[in-house]
C-alpha cells in the first residue's frame, strides 16, 4: 500500500542522515574563501588559471567556473560585480555554461580582489582548471537527483491523500477525516519544503540580502505563499484560508521544476565535462632529470624551456618537446586530427597534450604554457563557452526588469482577487509568479548555440565566438585563400619530361638522390616522389653534393651498376641549370648535366580531395564561391579550375584582399573568408565570419571565428548547414517561449490556471527548449565527409 511509505518518508526525509549525499558538506578541494584568495596573487600562480591577454604586456585573461548560478539574471549580476572593480578590462559570463572570462590589468588589480567581488555577490569563483570542479559538480548533480526523488515520492503520497477531497460529494467526508487528510498532507509536504525546495529558498535569501532579483526569487515566494496559506488552513480550518489547502499543487509544482532543472543540469554537464577533460589532460607533475642524472618529481608549472624530462608510456606530454632518447608512438589526434599513432624518435618533436602510447622517452622542453598548440585549442574552447551572442546579451539585460514586472503583476493580481476570496487571490498571485518566469526565454538562444558548438567540435571545428553561428547562417558569399586552404600543405609531383633516351624512373632517381640533401619544399617533394615511385635498390650514388641557396643543388653521380665515371648534375631552377623555361607561373624543377637539359619536373600544390565536392555543396546551398590568393594568377586559376570555382583572382596583396572583401560587402553581401596564412589576418578580421583552416598561423586563428582542426573542406559545408539549422531552432525556441507566456499569463491572471499547472508549464517549456536544442547535437555528418576528428571532442 502506498500509505505504508508514510512513516519511512517522515522519519528519513527530515533527518540529515537520509542519505550521505543529502548532507550539505562542501566538496573536498582547495577553498577560495577569505584569506585563501591572497594565495592567487602570487604571479607564479597566475599561469595555472590565466594567460597573457591580447591587449598587451601586463594584461591577463582568466577563465573561471562560477558556482551557484542558475539563470540569466545571475550572469548579469556576476558581470556587474566584476566590471565594478578598477583594473578589470572586460568580463563575460555565460548563463548556460556557468563560465566566466575576465581580462584584467596586473598593475591595477590582483586576482584576489575581483574574485572577492564575485564572492561578495553571493557566488563562488573557481579557476576553470581546478581538478575538484568535476567532483563538486557530480555532488551537485547527485544532490539534485535526491531532491527530485524526495519531491516525487512525497508528491505521490500527497496526491493520494488529496484525491478523496476532489471526488467526494457533500457529506461523504466527515470533518475529522478531512482534517486528518490535511494533516497527513502537511507532514508529507515538510520534506519537500525543508529539503527539495532548499536551492530555491537559498538563492532567494541571497537575492534579498544583496537587494537584487533573480528567477528563483518569484518561484521561492510562490512556494512560500502556497505552503504558508495551506499550513494556516490546516491549523485553522474555520479561518480565512481554511476553505482549501494546496499541498498537492505545491508538491507537484516543486517536482516539475526540479525535473526540468535536473535535466538542464545534466545537459550542461555534458559540455562542461568535455572542456574539463581537455583542460585537465596535462599532468600536474613530471619527472625531471637533474644535472647529476637523478630524477626529481616537480610541478609542471615550475618547468622552464630546456628542462629534460622522462615521460613514460601512458603519460601525456606536458609541453612541446624534442625527443632525445628512446622511441615511441604518439597519439596527436586532439591537436592535428591525425587518428593514427605517429612514430617519434630522437630528433622528432612531440606536442603538448599528445599521449605517449608505447615507450619511455627522454625529451627536452621547447615551448611551454601559452606558446603551445594545446594552449591555443583550450583558449578557443574557453572563449566560446563564455561568449554571448547579441540576442543573449539583450535577454540577459532584460531579465532583471522583466522579473520586477513579474513581481508587480503578481501583486496586482492578488490585490484584484483579494476582496472576492483571499485564499484564491494568493494562489492566483502564485500562478502568475510561476508562469511568467522567463526561464525558457533565457535558454532559447544559448542552449541551441552551445549544442551546435558541441556538434561542430565533434567534427573538428572549434567555435571561437557563438555570435558567429548567427552570422554564418546569413552568409551568401564564400571566399577561399588558395595555399593551405584549397590545397594541402604538401606539394605533389604532377609530371616528368625527359631528354630522349632517359627514362622517367632514372631521371627521378637521380633527382631524388640530389634532392634528399636539401630541406627546400620542392626538393622534399622530389625526394618523396622518388621513394614512392621508384621502389627498388638504388642504382646510383652521389657525393660532393653542394646546395646553392635560392638556386638549386649540384653533385657528382655515378652508376653503381655500369661503373661509369662520376658526372656532375645540377638540380634546381632554369637559370641554375642554364635551360629555358617556357611555362612561366608553374613550379618546375630542372635536372641538367654537362651536355644540357636532362629532365624537368612539374610540381604543383595538391588540391584537397574533397575541394570540388565542398564547392559544389556550397553552390547548391545558394552560396557563391571565389578565390583570392597572393600566388601567381596562372597557379590560382589552375587550382580554381580543378576545384570548380567560377571566380578566381591571383597576385593579391593583403590590402587587395581586404579591398575586394569591402567591395563585396558594399553590395550588401554577407561574406565568409577561409584562410590560414599570416597575410590572411586582415581579411579574416574584416569578413562577416571567418575560418582558419588546417595548421593556421596564430594570427589567422586569433582573427577567425571558427578554427578547423582536420583536413576536410566538407567541414565548412557542415558548419554552414548546422548554423542555418541552429538559427531555425533558435527561432522555434523564441516563438515557443513567447507564445507560452502570451497564452498562460492571461489564464493565470483570471484565475483559470492553478499553481501546479503553472509549474508544469514553466518546467515543460524550459525542458522543451533544451530538448529542441539537443537535436542539434545529434546532427549527422554531411555525405562525403572524411575528416579526421579529434577524439576528445566526443565528450561534447
XYZ file of N, CA and C in Angstrom, residues 22 111 409 413:
12
model
N 22.724 13.833 1.108
C 21.818 14.907 1.496
C 22.505 15.871 2.442
N 44.192 39.196 -8.665
C 43.057 38.268 -8.770
C 42.193 38.181 -7.519
N 3.140 42.371 -11.294
C 1.941 41.757 -11.878
C 1.304 40.776 -10.905
N -2.411 41.146 -9.326
C -3.414 40.084 -9.488
C -3.985 39.663 -8.147
